[in-house]
mmCIF file of C-alpha atoms and ligand atoms in Angstrom:
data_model
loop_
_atom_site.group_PDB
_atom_site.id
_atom_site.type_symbol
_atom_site.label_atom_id
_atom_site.label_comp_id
_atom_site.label_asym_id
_atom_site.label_seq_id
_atom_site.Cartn_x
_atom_site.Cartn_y
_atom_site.Cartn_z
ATOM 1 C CA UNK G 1 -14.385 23.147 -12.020
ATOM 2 C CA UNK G 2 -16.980 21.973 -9.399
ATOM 3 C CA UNK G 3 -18.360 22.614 -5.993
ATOM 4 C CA UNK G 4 -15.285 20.540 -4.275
ATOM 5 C CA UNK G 5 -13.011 22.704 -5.860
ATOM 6 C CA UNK G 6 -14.162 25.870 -4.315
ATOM 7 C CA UNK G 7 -11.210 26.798 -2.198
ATOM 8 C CA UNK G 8 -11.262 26.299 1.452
ATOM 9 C CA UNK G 9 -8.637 28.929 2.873
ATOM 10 C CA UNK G 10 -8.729 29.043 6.423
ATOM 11 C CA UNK G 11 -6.776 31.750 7.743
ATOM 12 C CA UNK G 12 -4.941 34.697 5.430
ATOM 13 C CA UNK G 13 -5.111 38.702 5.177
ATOM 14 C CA UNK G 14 -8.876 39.450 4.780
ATOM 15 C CA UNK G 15 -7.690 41.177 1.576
ATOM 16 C CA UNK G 16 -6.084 39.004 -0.099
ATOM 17 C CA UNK G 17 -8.999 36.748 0.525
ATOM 18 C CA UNK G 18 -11.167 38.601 -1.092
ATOM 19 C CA UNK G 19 -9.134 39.354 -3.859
ATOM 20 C CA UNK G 20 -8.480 35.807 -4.369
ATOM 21 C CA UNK G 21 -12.461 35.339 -4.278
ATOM 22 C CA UNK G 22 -12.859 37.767 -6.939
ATOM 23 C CA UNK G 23 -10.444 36.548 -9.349
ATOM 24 C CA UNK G 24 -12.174 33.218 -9.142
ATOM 25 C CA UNK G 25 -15.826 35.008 -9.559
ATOM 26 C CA UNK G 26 -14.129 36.474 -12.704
ATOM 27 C CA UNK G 27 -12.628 33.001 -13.628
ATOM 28 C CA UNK G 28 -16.577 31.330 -13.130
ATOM 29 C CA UNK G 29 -18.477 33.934 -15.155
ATOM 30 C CA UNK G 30 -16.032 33.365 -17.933
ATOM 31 C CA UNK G 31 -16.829 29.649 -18.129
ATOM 32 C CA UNK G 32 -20.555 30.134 -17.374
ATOM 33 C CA UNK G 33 -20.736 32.335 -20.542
ATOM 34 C CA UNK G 34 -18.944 29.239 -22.478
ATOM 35 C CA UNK G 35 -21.569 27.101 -24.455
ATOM 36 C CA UNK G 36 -20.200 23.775 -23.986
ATOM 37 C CA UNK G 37 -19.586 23.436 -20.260
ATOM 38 C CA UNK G 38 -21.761 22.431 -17.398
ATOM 39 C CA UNK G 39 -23.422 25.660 -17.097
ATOM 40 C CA UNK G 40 -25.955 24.521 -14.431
ATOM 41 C CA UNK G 41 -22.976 23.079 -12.220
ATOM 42 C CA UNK G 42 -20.947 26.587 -12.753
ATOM 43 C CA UNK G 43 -24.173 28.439 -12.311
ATOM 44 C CA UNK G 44 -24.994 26.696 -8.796
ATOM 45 C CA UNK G 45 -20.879 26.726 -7.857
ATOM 46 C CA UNK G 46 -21.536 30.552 -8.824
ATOM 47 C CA UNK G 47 -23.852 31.590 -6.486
ATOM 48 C CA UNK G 48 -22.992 29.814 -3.609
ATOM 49 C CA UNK G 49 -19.375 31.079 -3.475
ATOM 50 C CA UNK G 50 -21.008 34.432 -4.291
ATOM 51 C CA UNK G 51 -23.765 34.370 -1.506
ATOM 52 C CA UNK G 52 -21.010 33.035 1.054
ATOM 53 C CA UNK G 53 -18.284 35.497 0.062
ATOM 54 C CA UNK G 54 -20.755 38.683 0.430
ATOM 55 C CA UNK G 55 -22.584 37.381 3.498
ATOM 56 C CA UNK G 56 -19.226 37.144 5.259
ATOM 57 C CA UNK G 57 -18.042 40.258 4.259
ATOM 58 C CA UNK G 58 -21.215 41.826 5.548
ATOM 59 C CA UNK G 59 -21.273 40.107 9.000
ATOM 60 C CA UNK G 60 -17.203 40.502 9.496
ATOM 61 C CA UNK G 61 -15.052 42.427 7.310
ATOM 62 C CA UNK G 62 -17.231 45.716 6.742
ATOM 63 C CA UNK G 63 -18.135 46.262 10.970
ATOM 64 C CA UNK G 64 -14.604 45.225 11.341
ATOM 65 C CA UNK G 65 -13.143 47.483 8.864
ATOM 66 C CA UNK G 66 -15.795 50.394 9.866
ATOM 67 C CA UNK G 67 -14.819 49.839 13.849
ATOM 68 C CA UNK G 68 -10.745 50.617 12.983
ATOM 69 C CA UNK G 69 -11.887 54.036 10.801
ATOM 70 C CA UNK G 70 -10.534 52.383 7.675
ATOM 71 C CA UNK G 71 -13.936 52.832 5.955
ATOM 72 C CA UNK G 72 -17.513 54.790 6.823
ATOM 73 C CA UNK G 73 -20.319 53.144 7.816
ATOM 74 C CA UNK G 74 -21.824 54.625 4.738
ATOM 75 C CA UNK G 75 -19.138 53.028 2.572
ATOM 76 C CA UNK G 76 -20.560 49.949 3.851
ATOM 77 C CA UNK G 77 -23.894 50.129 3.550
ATOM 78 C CA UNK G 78 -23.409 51.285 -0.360
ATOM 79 C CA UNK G 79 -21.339 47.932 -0.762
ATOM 80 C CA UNK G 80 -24.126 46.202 1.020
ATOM 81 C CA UNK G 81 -26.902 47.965 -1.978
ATOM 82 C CA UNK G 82 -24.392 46.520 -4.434
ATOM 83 C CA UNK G 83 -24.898 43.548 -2.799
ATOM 84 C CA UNK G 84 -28.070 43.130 -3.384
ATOM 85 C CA UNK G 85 -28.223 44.164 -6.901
ATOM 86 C CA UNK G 86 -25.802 41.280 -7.671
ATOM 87 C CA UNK G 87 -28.194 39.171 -5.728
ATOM 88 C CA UNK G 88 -31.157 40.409 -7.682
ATOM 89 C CA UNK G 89 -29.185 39.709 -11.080
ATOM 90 C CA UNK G 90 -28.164 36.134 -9.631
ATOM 91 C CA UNK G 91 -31.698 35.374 -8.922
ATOM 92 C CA UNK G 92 -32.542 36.323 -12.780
ATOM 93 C CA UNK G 93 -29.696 33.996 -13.858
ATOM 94 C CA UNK G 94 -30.942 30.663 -11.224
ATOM 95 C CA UNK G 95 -34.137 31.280 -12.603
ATOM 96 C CA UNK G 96 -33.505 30.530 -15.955
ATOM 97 C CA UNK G 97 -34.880 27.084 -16.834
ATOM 98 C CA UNK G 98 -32.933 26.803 -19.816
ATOM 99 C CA UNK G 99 -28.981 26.733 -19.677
ATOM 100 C CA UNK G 100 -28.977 26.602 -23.666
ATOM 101 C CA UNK G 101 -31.519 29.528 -24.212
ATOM 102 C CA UNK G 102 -31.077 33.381 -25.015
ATOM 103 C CA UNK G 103 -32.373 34.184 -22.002
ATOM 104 C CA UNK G 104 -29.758 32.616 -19.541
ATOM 105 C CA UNK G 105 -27.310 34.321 -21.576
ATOM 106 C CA UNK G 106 -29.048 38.006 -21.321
ATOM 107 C CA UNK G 107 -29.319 36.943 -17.545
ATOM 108 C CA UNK G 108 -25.343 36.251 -17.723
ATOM 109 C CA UNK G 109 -24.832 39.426 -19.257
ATOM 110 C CA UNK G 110 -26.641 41.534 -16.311
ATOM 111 C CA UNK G 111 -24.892 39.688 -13.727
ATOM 112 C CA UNK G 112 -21.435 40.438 -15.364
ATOM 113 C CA UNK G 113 -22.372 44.115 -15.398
ATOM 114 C CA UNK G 114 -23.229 44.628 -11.632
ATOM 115 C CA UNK G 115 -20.527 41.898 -10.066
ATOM 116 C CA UNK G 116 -17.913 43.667 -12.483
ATOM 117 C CA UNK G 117 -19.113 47.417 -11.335
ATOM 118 C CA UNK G 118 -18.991 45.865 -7.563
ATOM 119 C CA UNK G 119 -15.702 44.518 -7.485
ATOM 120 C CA UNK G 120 -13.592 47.914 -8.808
ATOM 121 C CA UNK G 121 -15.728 49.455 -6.698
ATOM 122 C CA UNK G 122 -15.134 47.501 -3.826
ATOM 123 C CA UNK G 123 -11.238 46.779 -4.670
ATOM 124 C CA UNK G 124 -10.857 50.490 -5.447
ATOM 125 C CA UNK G 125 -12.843 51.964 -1.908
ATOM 126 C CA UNK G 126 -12.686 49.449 0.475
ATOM 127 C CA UNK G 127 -9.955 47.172 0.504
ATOM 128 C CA UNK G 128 -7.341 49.903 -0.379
ATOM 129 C CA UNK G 129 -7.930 52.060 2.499
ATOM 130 C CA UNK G 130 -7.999 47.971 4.226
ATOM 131 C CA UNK G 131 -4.075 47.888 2.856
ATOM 132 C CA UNK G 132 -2.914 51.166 4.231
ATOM 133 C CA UNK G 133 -4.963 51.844 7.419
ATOM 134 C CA UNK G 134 -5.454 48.361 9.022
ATOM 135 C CA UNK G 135 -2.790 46.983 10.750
ATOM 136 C CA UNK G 136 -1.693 43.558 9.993
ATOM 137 C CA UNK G 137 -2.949 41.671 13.507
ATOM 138 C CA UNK G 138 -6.164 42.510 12.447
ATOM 139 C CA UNK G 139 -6.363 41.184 8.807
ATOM 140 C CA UNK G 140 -5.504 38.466 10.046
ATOM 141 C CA UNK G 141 -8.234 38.628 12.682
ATOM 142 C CA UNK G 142 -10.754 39.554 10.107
ATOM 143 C CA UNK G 143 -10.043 36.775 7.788
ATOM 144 C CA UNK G 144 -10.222 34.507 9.749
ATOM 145 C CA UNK G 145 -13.493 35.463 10.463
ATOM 146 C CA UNK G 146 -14.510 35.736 7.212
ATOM 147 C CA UNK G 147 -12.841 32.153 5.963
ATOM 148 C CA UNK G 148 -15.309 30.434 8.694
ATOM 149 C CA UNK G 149 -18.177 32.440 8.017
ATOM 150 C CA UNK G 150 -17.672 31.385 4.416
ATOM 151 C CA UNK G 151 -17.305 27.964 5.107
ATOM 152 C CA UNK G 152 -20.198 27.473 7.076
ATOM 153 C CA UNK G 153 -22.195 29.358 4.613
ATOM 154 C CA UNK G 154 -20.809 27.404 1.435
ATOM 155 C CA UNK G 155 -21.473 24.029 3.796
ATOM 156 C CA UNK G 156 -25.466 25.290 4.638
ATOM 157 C CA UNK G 157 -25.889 25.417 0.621
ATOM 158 C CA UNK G 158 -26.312 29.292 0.866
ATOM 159 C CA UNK G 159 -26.783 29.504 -3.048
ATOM 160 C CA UNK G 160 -29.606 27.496 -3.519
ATOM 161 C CA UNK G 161 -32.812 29.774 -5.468
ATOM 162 C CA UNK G 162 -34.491 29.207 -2.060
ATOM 163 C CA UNK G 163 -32.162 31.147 -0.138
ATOM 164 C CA UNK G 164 -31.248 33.593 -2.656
ATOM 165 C CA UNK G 165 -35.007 34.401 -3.071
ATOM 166 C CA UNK G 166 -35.151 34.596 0.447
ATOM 167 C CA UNK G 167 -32.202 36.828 0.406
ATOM 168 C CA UNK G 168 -33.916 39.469 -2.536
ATOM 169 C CA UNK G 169 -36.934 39.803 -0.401
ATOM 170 C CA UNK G 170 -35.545 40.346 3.143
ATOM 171 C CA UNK G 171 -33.667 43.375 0.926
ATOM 172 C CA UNK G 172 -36.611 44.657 -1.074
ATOM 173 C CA UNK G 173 -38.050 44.877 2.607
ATOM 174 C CA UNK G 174 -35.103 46.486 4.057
ATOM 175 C CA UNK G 175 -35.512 49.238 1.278
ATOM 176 C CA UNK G 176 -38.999 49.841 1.488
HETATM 177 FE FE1 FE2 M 1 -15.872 41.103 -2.309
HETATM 178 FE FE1 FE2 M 2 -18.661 42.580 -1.882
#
């Protein structure tokens, strides 16, 4: 796989989206943990489609799905934390000189962990009240949001170390 082969949806239910996002997170971290492929193309495709997918979800889909009582705005900001727990981890792994060492592997391993505990959590408390308490007009509405949003993120290079340092620090601040 490489950056061209990101999928480009356009329109869709803001679920299935996501979901469809997330499958091909799970799909990326599975080759990224393989020894002989291109880990530092995987590891850049990585974190852009991971940057764009949970910036757009934070501008669009979480106001959205807070503003039709499907979720709290608490429920939000805890997926927002996650957020930025996966983008501490991802930092960890783009910082990693060495594609071959120990260390990009241990740096793997912690990103696994908090992507894999975001995404049940996310699946399991967000986008099933999303299913049932959203009406279908407005999935549509919200992904549509979300697919440009992405877009324009994955086009700006949103994944670069740069930006996802940028990203960690603007959060660290947030929390403070
Ligand atoms: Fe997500
Ligand atoms: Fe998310």
């Amino acid at each position: 796989m490489t950056q061209t082969d990101i999928p480009r949806p356009e329109s869709g239910d803001v679920v299935e989206l996501i979901i469809d996002d997330h499958r091909l997170f799970e799909r990326l971290m599975h080759q990224v943990r393989d020894e002989t492929q291109d880990r530092a193309g995987l590891r850049s495709m990585l974190s852009n489609i991971l940057v764009a997918h949970a910036e757009a979800e934070e501008k669009y889909v979480y106001p959205g799905l807070v503003k039709t009582d499907a979720i709290e705005g608490e429920d939000a900001e805890h997926s927002e934390h996650e957020h930025h727990e996966i983008n501490e981890a991802l930092l960890g792994l783009l910082e990693v000189e060495d594609t071959a060492s120990e260390d990009f592997g241990d740096a793997v391993e912690a990103l696994t962990k908090a992507l894999t505990h975001h995404l049940y959590e996310e699946e399991r408390e967000i986008l099933n009240p999303a299913r049932t308490d959203v009406d279908t007009a407005t999935k549509a509405e919200l992904g549509e949001k979300f697919a440009a949003e992405r877009s324009r993120l994955l086009d700006a290079d949103c994944g670069s170390v740069d930006n996802v340092r940028t990203l960690v620090e603007a959060a660290k601040a947030e929390d403070d």
